[in-house]
């Protein structure tokens, strides 16, 4: 009987211990956030890399207890102690603390640490920084990782993603280009080209659009985008060919811009008129067509188009200089001067606008305003000889003969003539 009771008591004790252990396992499991982590980070490339390279993230709870205890009892000044603490902090989602321990571990000199291992550690640090919201720091660490192991495609892929997060489109393009080369995957060319274009590197962007066209054929988008690169690089003839071969919206308008740059105003006008008829970038086309008409010596037609541009919601600051030029060509000097003043305020062709406004006020007989503007031109060194000369004439017309004589002397010194 006594033996039976003892056996039962022993079973109860064992059962209690198991319950406690299971409960402890549940606490630990909850503490390290297995369920929460899976939901929160399941789409994160940074956490996926950590899960792949930090073994303890995939441990069962019993193995995890042993690992955590090992971390607690290990010397925090030792390499293994620092790394274990970094891993535990990652598992606990304390990424700030994880970064501290990982930094400390990387700084620990370990003899025989291979380049591949060092690269992995730097990428782990990059992932931790990314998860902690430090996009710039993540890129720095990822750069160090690929420096250590530049042939690792996975590291290049992560550098690409971290560069995007940090807004470094050039870095993202370079990393993705390296990844594509390492994996021999030619499906990334268009994306790489887009990134270089966004970064303002038109030469590299155009090169990758060339590769994409070789790979995918002359699609409308690829031709349009390559044409955009050529146009922004100043290769207008090449751009014109690509735009002409593309059916993308905006291609016709871009053809007109390139034709203007090549001084083919007739072709430019045809392109802009067709663009207006199609309703594609119609108001922008009106503005450009107005500039063509100005260049062709048709100021009245240009002014009419600019007024239409304004009526359709265009910005006055965009057209002030051009309408001022059209009005000046028609001897509407007061209207021109007001538009030139607006152009000065908008910073549009400021030196030219300031001098032209002064001249228009002079020709309109508003000598007070003319004197103000020419004095500004003199102060800013704009058309210095001519500004002194017209300032002298304006002062003379206002009856200030002494100041007029001084201004004309300055004009002579600056090499002006009275013709």
mmCIF file of C-alpha atoms in Angstrom:
data_model
loop_
_atom_site.group_PDB
_atom_site.id
_atom_site.type_symbol
_atom_site.label_atom_id
_atom_site.label_comp_id
_atom_site.label_asym_id
_atom_site.label_seq_id
_atom_site.Cartn_x
_atom_site.Cartn_y
_atom_site.Cartn_z
ATOM 1 C CA UNK A 1 0.000 0.000 0.000
ATOM 2 C CA UNK A 2 2.758 2.332 0.985
ATOM 3 C CA UNK A 3 4.553 1.555 -2.224
ATOM 4 C CA UNK A 4 1.461 2.305 -4.236
ATOM 5 C CA UNK A 5 1.045 5.687 -2.523
ATOM 6 C CA UNK A 6 4.660 6.482 -3.103
ATOM 7 C CA UNK A 7 4.314 5.588 -6.743
ATOM 8 C CA UNK A 8 1.264 7.811 -7.094
ATOM 9 C CA UNK A 9 3.014 10.656 -5.296
ATOM 10 C CA UNK A 10 5.990 10.246 -7.561
ATOM 11 C CA UNK A 11 3.740 10.366 -10.621
ATOM 12 C CA UNK A 12 2.078 13.548 -9.323
ATOM 13 C CA UNK A 13 5.458 15.139 -8.799
ATOM 14 C CA UNK A 14 6.570 14.163 -12.296
ATOM 15 C CA UNK A 15 3.285 15.447 -13.722
ATOM 16 C CA UNK A 16 3.682 18.706 -11.825
ATOM 17 C CA UNK A 17 7.214 19.088 -13.089
ATOM 18 C CA UNK A 18 6.047 18.447 -16.645
ATOM 19 C CA UNK A 19 3.275 21.008 -16.269
ATOM 20 C CA UNK A 20 5.753 23.553 -14.942
ATOM 21 C CA UNK A 21 8.197 22.796 -17.726
ATOM 22 C CA UNK A 22 5.481 22.996 -20.343
ATOM 23 C CA UNK A 23 4.244 26.229 -18.835
ATOM 24 C CA UNK A 24 7.796 27.567 -18.790
ATOM 25 C CA UNK A 25 8.115 26.528 -22.426
ATOM 26 C CA UNK A 26 4.943 28.415 -23.263
ATOM 27 C CA UNK A 27 6.260 31.520 -21.478
ATOM 28 C CA UNK A 28 9.576 31.350 -23.291
ATOM 29 C CA UNK A 29 7.852 30.703 -26.582
ATOM 30 C CA UNK A 30 5.632 33.736 -25.989
ATOM 31 C CA UNK A 31 8.582 35.808 -24.768
ATOM 32 C CA UNK A 32 10.674 35.227 -27.848
ATOM 33 C CA UNK A 33 7.631 36.068 -29.938
ATOM 34 C CA UNK A 34 7.515 33.084 -32.295
ATOM 35 C CA UNK A 35 3.900 33.580 -33.333
ATOM 36 C CA UNK A 36 4.107 37.366 -33.353
ATOM 37 C CA UNK A 37 7.385 37.333 -35.232
ATOM 38 C CA UNK A 38 6.069 35.041 -37.930
ATOM 39 C CA UNK A 39 3.174 37.384 -38.610
ATOM 40 C CA UNK A 40 5.069 40.610 -38.303
ATOM 41 C CA UNK A 41 8.220 39.771 -40.220
ATOM 42 C CA UNK A 42 7.151 37.025 -42.579
ATOM 43 C CA UNK A 43 7.540 39.300 -45.611
ATOM 44 C CA UNK A 44 10.755 40.961 -44.439
ATOM 45 C CA UNK A 45 13.862 39.987 -46.438
ATOM 46 C CA UNK A 46 15.963 41.290 -43.538
ATOM 47 C CA UNK A 47 14.402 38.918 -41.037
ATOM 48 C CA UNK A 48 14.428 36.068 -43.516
ATOM 49 C CA UNK A 49 18.206 36.452 -43.798
ATOM 50 C CA UNK A 50 18.587 36.534 -40.023
ATOM 51 C CA UNK A 51 16.410 33.442 -39.685
ATOM 52 C CA UNK A 52 18.624 31.734 -42.242
ATOM 53 C CA UNK A 53 21.940 32.679 -40.632
ATOM 54 C CA UNK A 54 21.119 32.787 -36.885
ATOM 55 C CA UNK A 55 20.375 29.218 -35.852
ATOM 56 C CA UNK A 56 18.658 29.945 -32.559
ATOM 57 C CA UNK A 57 15.714 31.607 -34.295
ATOM 58 C CA UNK A 58 14.526 28.219 -35.459
ATOM 59 C CA UNK A 59 15.179 26.338 -32.185
ATOM 60 C CA UNK A 60 12.384 24.596 -30.306
ATOM 61 C CA UNK A 61 11.591 25.995 -26.881
ATOM 62 C CA UNK A 62 13.677 23.478 -24.929
ATOM 63 C CA UNK A 63 16.714 24.032 -27.128
ATOM 64 C CA UNK A 64 16.008 27.776 -26.874
ATOM 65 C CA UNK A 65 16.094 27.647 -23.057
ATOM 66 C CA UNK A 66 19.497 25.997 -23.168
ATOM 67 C CA UNK A 67 20.739 28.585 -25.672
ATOM 68 C CA UNK A 68 19.429 31.501 -23.678
ATOM 69 C CA UNK A 69 20.886 30.198 -20.443
ATOM 70 C CA UNK A 70 24.172 29.726 -22.243
ATOM 71 C CA UNK A 71 24.044 33.360 -23.339
ATOM 72 C CA UNK A 72 23.299 34.556 -19.794
ATOM 73 C CA UNK A 73 26.145 32.601 -18.237
ATOM 74 C CA UNK A 74 28.700 33.290 -20.947
ATOM 75 C CA UNK A 75 31.244 36.095 -20.525
ATOM 76 C CA UNK A 76 29.915 39.222 -22.216
ATOM 77 C CA UNK A 77 33.487 40.255 -23.012
ATOM 78 C CA UNK A 78 34.063 37.095 -25.021
ATOM 79 C CA UNK A 79 33.282 36.800 -28.705
ATOM 80 C CA UNK A 80 30.802 33.960 -28.217
ATOM 81 C CA UNK A 81 29.108 35.793 -25.337
ATOM 82 C CA UNK A 82 28.572 38.906 -27.439
ATOM 83 C CA UNK A 83 27.268 36.988 -30.422
ATOM 84 C CA UNK A 84 24.896 34.908 -28.284
ATOM 85 C CA UNK A 85 23.505 38.071 -26.712
ATOM 86 C CA UNK A 86 23.024 39.624 -30.169
ATOM 87 C CA UNK A 87 21.094 36.532 -31.281
ATOM 88 C CA UNK A 88 18.918 36.487 -28.163
ATOM 89 C CA UNK A 89 18.145 40.201 -28.623
ATOM 90 C CA UNK A 90 17.086 39.557 -32.232
ATOM 91 C CA UNK A 91 14.808 36.749 -31.085
ATOM 92 C CA UNK A 92 13.330 39.071 -28.454
ATOM 93 C CA UNK A 93 12.826 41.733 -31.133
ATOM 94 C CA UNK A 94 15.094 44.132 -29.252
ATOM 95 C CA UNK A 95 16.936 45.266 -32.355
ATOM 96 C CA UNK A 96 18.624 48.255 -30.695
ATOM 97 C CA UNK A 97 20.285 45.954 -28.171
ATOM 98 C CA UNK A 98 20.994 43.406 -30.903
ATOM 99 C CA UNK A 99 22.864 46.063 -32.867
ATOM 100 C CA UNK A 100 24.989 46.944 -29.836
ATOM 101 C CA UNK A 101 26.004 43.319 -29.270
ATOM 102 C CA UNK A 102 26.551 42.613 -32.979
ATOM 103 C CA UNK A 103 28.749 45.714 -33.312
ATOM 104 C CA UNK A 104 30.733 44.573 -30.299
ATOM 105 C CA UNK A 105 31.095 41.066 -31.701
ATOM 106 C CA UNK A 106 32.263 42.278 -35.118
ATOM 107 C CA UNK A 107 34.866 44.468 -33.414
ATOM 108 C CA UNK A 108 36.152 41.454 -31.489
ATOM 109 C CA UNK A 109 39.247 40.190 -33.220
ATOM 110 C CA UNK A 110 38.888 36.511 -33.931
ATOM 111 C CA UNK A 111 41.851 34.832 -35.623
ATOM 112 C CA UNK A 112 40.982 32.909 -38.739
ATOM 113 C CA UNK A 113 37.607 34.589 -39.384
ATOM 114 C CA UNK A 114 36.971 33.959 -43.080
ATOM 115 C CA UNK A 115 35.870 36.682 -45.471
ATOM 116 C CA UNK A 116 32.584 34.868 -46.087
ATOM 117 C CA UNK A 117 31.875 34.702 -42.346
ATOM 118 C CA UNK A 118 32.779 38.367 -41.930
ATOM 119 C CA UNK A 119 30.482 39.276 -44.826
ATOM 120 C CA UNK A 120 27.635 37.324 -43.240
ATOM 121 C CA UNK A 121 28.126 39.133 -39.930
ATOM 122 C CA UNK A 122 28.058 42.543 -41.580
ATOM 123 C CA UNK A 123 24.895 41.586 -43.454
ATOM 124 C CA UNK A 124 23.336 40.388 -40.199
ATOM 125 C CA UNK A 125 24.180 43.804 -38.769
ATOM 126 C CA UNK A 126 22.624 45.438 -41.834
ATOM 127 C CA UNK A 127 19.431 43.416 -41.355
ATOM 128 C CA UNK A 128 19.259 44.314 -37.668
ATOM 129 C CA UNK A 129 19.668 48.011 -38.492
ATOM 130 C CA UNK A 130 16.985 47.763 -41.148
ATOM 131 C CA UNK A 131 14.553 46.160 -38.705
ATOM 132 C CA UNK A 132 15.453 48.893 -36.212
ATOM 133 C CA UNK A 133 14.531 51.582 -38.769
ATOM 134 C CA UNK A 134 18.067 52.729 -39.593
ATOM 135 C CA UNK A 135 17.955 52.554 -43.391
ATOM 136 C CA UNK A 136 21.199 54.500 -43.921
ATOM 137 C CA UNK A 137 23.089 52.396 -41.385
ATOM 138 C CA UNK A 138 21.752 49.237 -43.022
ATOM 139 C CA UNK A 139 23.188 50.335 -46.376
ATOM 140 C CA UNK A 140 26.577 51.073 -44.794
ATOM 141 C CA UNK A 141 26.797 47.622 -43.214
ATOM 142 C CA UNK A 142 25.520 45.930 -46.388
ATOM 143 C CA UNK A 143 28.191 47.717 -48.426
ATOM 144 C CA UNK A 144 30.815 46.344 -46.063
ATOM 145 C CA UNK A 145 29.316 42.862 -46.483
ATOM 146 C CA UNK A 146 29.569 42.914 -50.284
ATOM 147 C CA UNK A 147 33.073 44.339 -50.011
ATOM 148 C CA UNK A 148 34.028 41.243 -48.037
ATOM 149 C CA UNK A 149 32.229 38.835 -50.406
ATOM 150 C CA UNK A 150 31.355 40.490 -53.705
ATOM 151 C CA UNK A 151 30.494 37.252 -55.474
ATOM 152 C CA UNK A 152 27.577 36.439 -53.164
ATOM 153 C CA UNK A 153 24.394 37.158 -55.118
ATOM 154 C CA UNK A 154 22.184 37.039 -52.014
ATOM 155 C CA UNK A 155 24.207 39.797 -50.364
ATOM 156 C CA UNK A 156 23.908 41.948 -53.490
ATOM 157 C CA UNK A 157 20.152 41.378 -53.504
ATOM 158 C CA UNK A 158 19.874 42.539 -49.898
ATOM 159 C CA UNK A 159 22.074 45.576 -50.604
ATOM 160 C CA UNK A 160 19.696 46.440 -53.448
ATOM 161 C CA UNK A 161 16.687 46.245 -51.115
ATOM 162 C CA UNK A 162 18.323 48.270 -48.347
ATOM 163 C CA UNK A 163 19.447 50.896 -50.869
ATOM 164 C CA UNK A 164 15.863 51.262 -52.041
ATOM 165 C CA UNK A 165 14.678 51.673 -48.454
ATOM 166 C CA UNK A 166 17.284 54.410 -47.957
ATOM 167 C CA UNK A 167 16.294 56.189 -51.175
ATOM 168 C CA UNK A 168 19.671 55.498 -52.786
ATOM 169 C CA UNK A 169 18.477 54.673 -56.295
ATOM 170 C CA UNK A 170 21.975 54.726 -57.795
ATOM 171 C CA UNK A 171 23.210 52.267 -55.179
ATOM 172 C CA UNK A 172 20.143 50.100 -55.732
ATOM 173 C CA UNK A 173 20.746 50.098 -59.489
ATOM 174 C CA UNK A 174 24.396 49.130 -59.066
ATOM 175 C CA UNK A 175 23.586 46.316 -56.616
ATOM 176 C CA UNK A 176 20.786 44.963 -58.791
ATOM 177 C CA UNK A 177 23.078 45.091 -61.816
ATOM 178 C CA UNK A 178 25.694 43.055 -59.955
ATOM 179 C CA UNK A 179 23.021 40.606 -58.801
ATOM 180 C CA UNK A 180 21.770 40.195 -62.383
ATOM 181 C CA UNK A 181 25.325 39.562 -63.603
ATOM 182 C CA UNK A 182 26.053 37.008 -60.865
ATOM 183 C CA UNK A 183 22.813 35.119 -61.468
ATOM 184 C CA UNK A 184 22.944 35.632 -65.254
ATOM 185 C CA UNK A 185 19.360 36.862 -65.072
ATOM 186 C CA UNK A 186 18.623 39.254 -67.940
ATOM 187 C CA UNK A 187 15.064 40.024 -66.817
ATOM 188 C CA UNK A 188 16.254 42.845 -64.533
ATOM 189 C CA UNK A 189 17.682 45.138 -67.215
ATOM 190 C CA UNK A 190 14.621 47.357 -67.518
ATOM 191 C CA UNK A 191 14.328 47.824 -63.748
ATOM 192 C CA UNK A 192 18.024 48.647 -63.504
ATOM 193 C CA UNK A 193 17.661 51.184 -66.315
ATOM 194 C CA UNK A 194 14.662 52.774 -64.572
ATOM 195 C CA UNK A 195 16.647 53.103 -61.341
ATOM 196 C CA UNK A 196 19.618 54.721 -63.076
ATOM 197 C CA UNK A 197 17.249 57.118 -64.852
ATOM 198 C CA UNK A 198 15.673 58.073 -61.518
ATOM 199 C CA UNK A 199 19.170 58.634 -60.121
ATOM 200 C CA UNK A 200 20.016 60.968 -63.029
ATOM 201 C CA UNK A 201 22.665 58.708 -64.532
ATOM 202 C CA UNK A 202 21.446 58.867 -68.127
ATOM 203 C CA UNK A 203 24.436 57.121 -69.665
ATOM 204 C CA UNK A 204 24.117 53.987 -67.515
ATOM 205 C CA UNK A 205 20.353 54.104 -67.845
ATOM 206 C CA UNK A 206 20.588 54.208 -71.625
ATOM 207 C CA UNK A 207 23.079 51.341 -71.622
ATOM 208 C CA UNK A 208 20.687 49.110 -69.691
ATOM 209 C CA UNK A 209 17.760 50.128 -71.899
ATOM 210 C CA UNK A 210 19.913 48.979 -74.819
ATOM 211 C CA UNK A 211 20.408 45.631 -73.078
ATOM 212 C CA UNK A 212 16.697 45.366 -72.310
ATOM 213 C CA UNK A 213 15.835 46.051 -75.967
ATOM 214 C CA UNK A 214 18.334 43.407 -77.084
ATOM 215 C CA UNK A 215 16.675 40.983 -74.696
ATOM 216 C CA UNK A 216 12.978 41.903 -74.976
ATOM 217 C CA UNK A 217 12.744 43.613 -78.351
ATOM 218 C CA UNK A 218 11.737 47.173 -79.228
ATOM 219 C CA UNK A 219 8.672 47.630 -77.037
ATOM 220 C CA UNK A 220 6.961 51.021 -76.962
ATOM 221 C CA UNK A 221 7.965 51.671 -73.361
ATOM 222 C CA UNK A 222 11.600 50.698 -73.800
ATOM 223 C CA UNK A 223 11.944 52.878 -76.889
ATOM 224 C CA UNK A 224 10.286 55.791 -75.108
ATOM 225 C CA UNK A 225 12.470 55.426 -72.019
ATOM 226 C CA UNK A 226 15.675 55.078 -74.050
ATOM 227 C CA UNK A 227 14.632 58.146 -76.010
ATOM 228 C CA UNK A 228 14.157 60.009 -72.736
ATOM 229 C CA UNK A 229 17.705 59.102 -71.683
ATOM 230 C CA UNK A 230 19.097 60.272 -75.011
ATOM 231 C CA UNK A 231 17.125 63.520 -74.828
ATOM 232 C CA UNK A 232 18.299 64.250 -71.286
ATOM 233 C CA UNK A 233 21.873 63.491 -72.404
ATOM 234 C CA UNK A 234 21.567 65.987 -75.275
ATOM 235 C CA UNK A 235 21.534 63.359 -78.034
ATOM 236 C CA UNK A 236 18.418 64.769 -79.660
ATOM 237 C CA UNK A 237 18.682 63.040 -83.042
ATOM 238 C CA UNK A 238 18.882 59.595 -81.389
ATOM 239 C CA UNK A 239 16.043 60.489 -79.056
ATOM 240 C CA UNK A 240 13.903 61.659 -81.962
ATOM 241 C CA UNK A 241 14.260 58.281 -83.665
ATOM 242 C CA UNK A 242 13.176 56.376 -80.568
ATOM 243 C CA UNK A 243 10.228 58.663 -79.885
ATOM 244 C CA UNK A 244 9.096 58.386 -83.510
ATOM 245 C CA UNK A 245 9.157 54.562 -83.238
ATOM 246 C CA UNK A 246 7.201 54.486 -79.966
ATOM 247 C CA UNK A 247 3.436 54.649 -79.558
ATOM 248 C CA UNK A 248 3.669 55.586 -75.869
ATOM 249 C CA UNK A 249 1.588 58.605 -74.783
ATOM 250 C CA UNK A 250 3.917 61.579 -74.766
ATOM 251 C CA UNK A 251 6.108 60.326 -77.598
ATOM 252 C CA UNK A 252 4.758 62.882 -80.075
ATOM 253 C CA UNK A 253 5.258 65.739 -77.632
ATOM 254 C CA UNK A 254 8.812 64.569 -76.944
ATOM 255 C CA UNK A 255 9.477 64.436 -80.684
ATOM 256 C CA UNK A 256 8.514 68.097 -80.836
ATOM 257 C CA UNK A 257 10.885 68.992 -78.005
ATOM 258 C CA UNK A 258 13.762 67.197 -79.743
ATOM 259 C CA UNK A 259 12.937 68.839 -83.060
ATOM 260 C CA UNK A 260 13.058 72.235 -81.334
ATOM 261 C CA UNK A 261 16.441 71.394 -79.846
ATOM 262 C CA UNK A 262 17.634 70.508 -83.365
ATOM 263 C CA UNK A 263 16.245 73.863 -84.597
ATOM 264 C CA UNK A 264 13.725 72.136 -86.858
ATOM 265 C CA UNK A 265 10.856 74.456 -85.938
ATOM 266 C CA UNK A 266 8.633 73.247 -88.772
ATOM 267 C CA UNK A 267 8.708 69.632 -87.570
ATOM 268 C CA UNK A 268 8.341 70.774 -83.963
ATOM 269 C CA UNK A 269 5.193 72.760 -84.790
ATOM 270 C CA UNK A 270 3.669 69.766 -86.600
ATOM 271 C CA UNK A 271 4.323 67.551 -83.565
ATOM 272 C CA UNK A 272 2.864 70.055 -81.103
ATOM 273 C CA UNK A 273 -0.245 70.682 -83.218
ATOM 274 C CA UNK A 274 -0.888 66.921 -83.427
ATOM 275 C CA UNK A 275 -0.317 66.622 -79.682
ATOM 276 C CA UNK A 276 -2.944 69.312 -79.038
ATOM 277 C CA UNK A 277 -5.390 67.566 -81.398
ATOM 278 C CA UNK A 278 -4.899 64.270 -79.553
ATOM 279 C CA UNK A 279 -5.344 65.869 -76.159
ATOM 280 C CA UNK A 280 -2.012 64.459 -74.900
ATOM 281 C CA UNK A 281 -0.113 67.033 -72.838
ATOM 282 C CA UNK A 282 -2.135 69.588 -74.796
ATOM 283 C CA UNK A 283 -1.357 72.565 -72.580
ATOM 284 C CA UNK A 284 2.362 71.828 -72.468
ATOM 285 C CA UNK A 285 2.238 71.580 -76.257
ATOM 286 C CA UNK A 286 0.563 75.015 -76.437
ATOM 287 C CA UNK A 287 3.416 76.518 -74.459
ATOM 288 C CA UNK A 288 6.062 74.906 -76.657
ATOM 289 C CA UNK A 289 4.188 75.825 -79.831
ATOM 290 C CA UNK A 290 4.074 79.425 -78.610
ATOM 291 C CA UNK A 291 7.850 79.399 -78.204
ATOM 292 C CA UNK A 292 8.162 78.051 -81.758
ATOM 293 C CA UNK A 293 5.961 80.881 -83.039
ATOM 294 C CA UNK A 294 8.137 83.397 -81.194
ATOM 295 C CA UNK A 295 11.242 81.925 -82.792
ATOM 296 C CA UNK A 296 9.510 82.068 -86.190
ATOM 297 C CA UNK A 297 8.699 85.770 -85.763
ATOM 298 C CA UNK A 298 4.963 85.380 -85.102
ATOM 299 C CA UNK A 299 4.491 87.224 -81.784
ATOM 300 C CA UNK A 300 0.722 87.708 -82.054
ATOM 301 C CA UNK A 301 0.145 83.978 -82.607
ATOM 302 C CA UNK A 302 2.524 83.239 -79.727
ATOM 303 C CA UNK A 303 0.686 85.583 -77.355
ATOM 304 C CA UNK A 304 -2.655 84.027 -78.267
ATOM 305 C CA UNK A 305 -1.353 80.536 -77.512
ATOM 306 C CA UNK A 306 0.088 81.698 -74.197
ATOM 307 C CA UNK A 307 -3.257 83.218 -73.222
ATOM 308 C CA UNK A 308 -4.896 79.872 -74.082
ATOM 309 C CA UNK A 309 -2.317 78.145 -71.903
ATOM 310 C CA UNK A 310 -3.276 80.373 -68.966
ATOM 311 C CA UNK A 311 -7.003 79.881 -69.589
ATOM 312 C CA UNK A 312 -6.505 76.113 -69.484
ATOM 313 C CA UNK A 313 -4.959 76.304 -66.004
ATOM 314 C CA UNK A 314 -1.310 76.843 -66.851
ATOM 315 C CA UNK A 315 1.006 78.721 -64.499
ATOM 316 C CA UNK A 316 1.557 82.423 -65.149
ATOM 317 C CA UNK A 317 5.150 82.130 -63.913
ATOM 318 C CA UNK A 318 5.809 79.592 -66.674
ATOM 319 C CA UNK A 319 4.788 81.942 -69.467
ATOM 320 C CA UNK A 320 5.596 85.422 -68.123
ATOM 321 C CA UNK A 321 8.948 85.689 -69.902
ATOM 322 C CA UNK A 322 7.640 84.365 -73.215
ATOM 323 C CA UNK A 323 4.530 86.554 -73.221
ATOM 324 C CA UNK A 324 6.681 89.539 -72.305
ATOM 325 C CA UNK A 325 8.854 88.802 -75.360
ATOM 326 C CA UNK A 326 5.765 88.493 -77.586
ATOM 327 C CA UNK A 327 4.358 91.777 -76.283
ATOM 328 C CA UNK A 328 7.685 93.596 -76.644
ATOM 329 C CA UNK A 329 7.912 92.435 -80.274
ATOM 330 C CA UNK A 330 4.464 94.020 -80.804
ATOM 331 C CA UNK A 331 5.584 97.243 -79.027
ATOM 332 C CA UNK A 332 3.201 96.693 -76.107
ATOM 333 C CA UNK A 333 5.894 97.911 -73.748
ATOM 334 C CA UNK A 334 3.821 98.413 -70.602
ATOM 335 C CA UNK A 335 2.331 94.903 -70.847
ATOM 336 C CA UNK A 336 5.757 93.499 -71.641
ATOM 337 C CA UNK A 337 7.385 95.288 -68.694
ATOM 338 C CA UNK A 338 4.779 93.901 -66.275
ATOM 339 C CA UNK A 339 5.369 90.372 -67.580
ATOM 340 C CA UNK A 340 9.145 90.787 -67.379
ATOM 341 C CA UNK A 341 8.791 91.974 -63.765
ATOM 342 C CA UNK A 342 6.801 88.803 -63.010
ATOM 343 C CA UNK A 343 9.497 86.731 -64.664
ATOM 344 C CA UNK A 344 12.114 88.410 -62.450
ATOM 345 C CA UNK A 345 10.101 87.540 -59.340
ATOM 346 C CA UNK A 346 9.732 83.942 -60.533
ATOM 347 C CA UNK A 347 13.462 83.690 -61.247
ATOM 348 C CA UNK A 348 12.755 82.923 -64.903
ATOM 349 C CA UNK A 349 15.666 84.160 -67.069
ATOM 350 C CA UNK A 350 16.207 86.731 -64.313
ATOM 351 C CA UNK A 351 19.117 88.815 -65.724
ATOM 352 C CA UNK A 352 17.547 88.983 -69.197
ATOM 353 C CA UNK A 353 14.107 89.765 -67.737
ATOM 354 C CA UNK A 354 15.401 92.552 -65.480
ATOM 355 C CA UNK A 355 17.247 94.325 -68.296
ATOM 356 C CA UNK A 356 14.342 93.841 -70.740
ATOM 357 C CA UNK A 357 11.847 95.221 -68.175
ATOM 358 C CA UNK A 358 14.020 98.318 -67.731
ATOM 359 C CA UNK A 359 14.172 98.856 -71.492
ATOM 360 C CA UNK A 360 10.408 98.417 -71.870
ATOM 361 C CA UNK A 361 9.720 100.989 -69.145
ATOM 362 C CA UNK A 362 12.101 103.365 -70.914
ATOM 363 C CA UNK A 363 10.440 102.884 -74.315
ATOM 364 C CA UNK A 364 7.007 103.293 -72.683
ATOM 365 C CA UNK A 365 8.125 106.652 -71.223
ATOM 366 C CA UNK A 366 7.911 105.470 -67.598
ATOM 367 C CA UNK A 367 11.340 106.861 -66.677
ATOM 368 C CA UNK A 368 10.908 106.499 -62.919
ATOM 369 C CA UNK A 369 10.499 102.732 -63.224
ATOM 370 C CA UNK A 370 13.190 102.588 -65.900
ATOM 371 C CA UNK A 371 15.673 104.317 -63.566
ATOM 372 C CA UNK A 372 14.856 101.847 -60.760
ATOM 373 C CA UNK A 373 15.374 98.824 -63.010
ATOM 374 C CA UNK A 374 18.556 100.100 -64.696
ATOM 375 C CA UNK A 375 20.036 100.909 -61.282
ATOM 376 C CA UNK A 376 19.308 97.307 -60.288
ATOM 377 C CA UNK A 377 21.038 96.109 -63.457
ATOM 378 C CA UNK A 378 24.092 98.247 -62.678
ATOM 379 C CA UNK A 379 24.221 96.949 -59.095
ATOM 380 C CA UNK A 380 24.054 93.354 -60.340
ATOM 381 C CA UNK A 381 26.456 93.851 -63.243
ATOM 382 C CA UNK A 382 23.836 93.019 -65.900
ATOM 383 C CA UNK A 383 24.586 94.356 -69.410
ATOM 384 C CA UNK A 384 26.728 96.941 -67.655
ATOM 385 C CA UNK A 385 27.577 99.275 -70.556
ATOM 386 C CA UNK A 386 24.040 99.293 -71.945
ATOM 387 C CA UNK A 387 22.513 99.651 -68.471
ATOM 388 C CA UNK A 388 24.653 102.729 -67.692
ATOM 389 C CA UNK A 389 23.798 104.174 -71.081
ATOM 390 C CA UNK A 390 20.013 103.782 -70.761
ATOM 391 C CA UNK A 391 20.162 104.880 -67.129
ATOM 392 C CA UNK A 392 21.795 108.111 -68.349
ATOM 393 C CA UNK A 393 19.092 108.611 -70.982
ATOM 394 C CA UNK A 394 16.329 107.932 -68.433
ATOM 395 C CA UNK A 395 17.838 110.399 -65.945
ATOM 396 C CA UNK A 396 18.193 113.010 -68.684
ATOM 397 C CA UNK A 397 14.527 112.513 -69.674
ATOM 398 C CA UNK A 398 13.611 113.021 -66.014
ATOM 399 C CA UNK A 399 15.564 116.302 -65.848
ATOM 400 C CA UNK A 400 18.421 114.960 -63.699
ATOM 401 C CA UNK A 401 21.144 116.195 -66.008
ATOM 402 C CA UNK A 402 24.030 116.000 -63.550
ATOM 403 C CA UNK A 403 23.371 112.352 -62.637
ATOM 404 C CA UNK A 404 22.702 111.628 -66.319
ATOM 405 C CA UNK A 405 26.148 112.944 -67.273
ATOM 406 C CA UNK A 406 27.785 110.723 -64.638
ATOM 407 C CA UNK A 407 25.899 107.659 -65.876
ATOM 408 C CA UNK A 408 26.880 108.339 -69.482
ATOM 409 C CA UNK A 409 30.519 108.715 -68.423
ATOM 410 C CA UNK A 410 30.269 105.280 -66.787
ATOM 411 C CA UNK A 411 28.783 103.947 -70.019
ATOM 412 C CA UNK A 412 31.722 105.268 -72.010
ATOM 413 C CA UNK A 413 34.132 103.743 -69.517
ATOM 414 C CA UNK A 414 32.343 100.408 -69.911
ATOM 415 C CA UNK A 415 32.782 100.572 -73.679
ATOM 416 C CA UNK A 416 29.248 101.629 -74.603
ATOM 417 C CA UNK A 417 28.391 103.706 -77.650
ATOM 418 C CA UNK A 418 25.554 106.151 -78.027
ATOM 419 C CA UNK A 419 24.428 104.503 -81.219
#
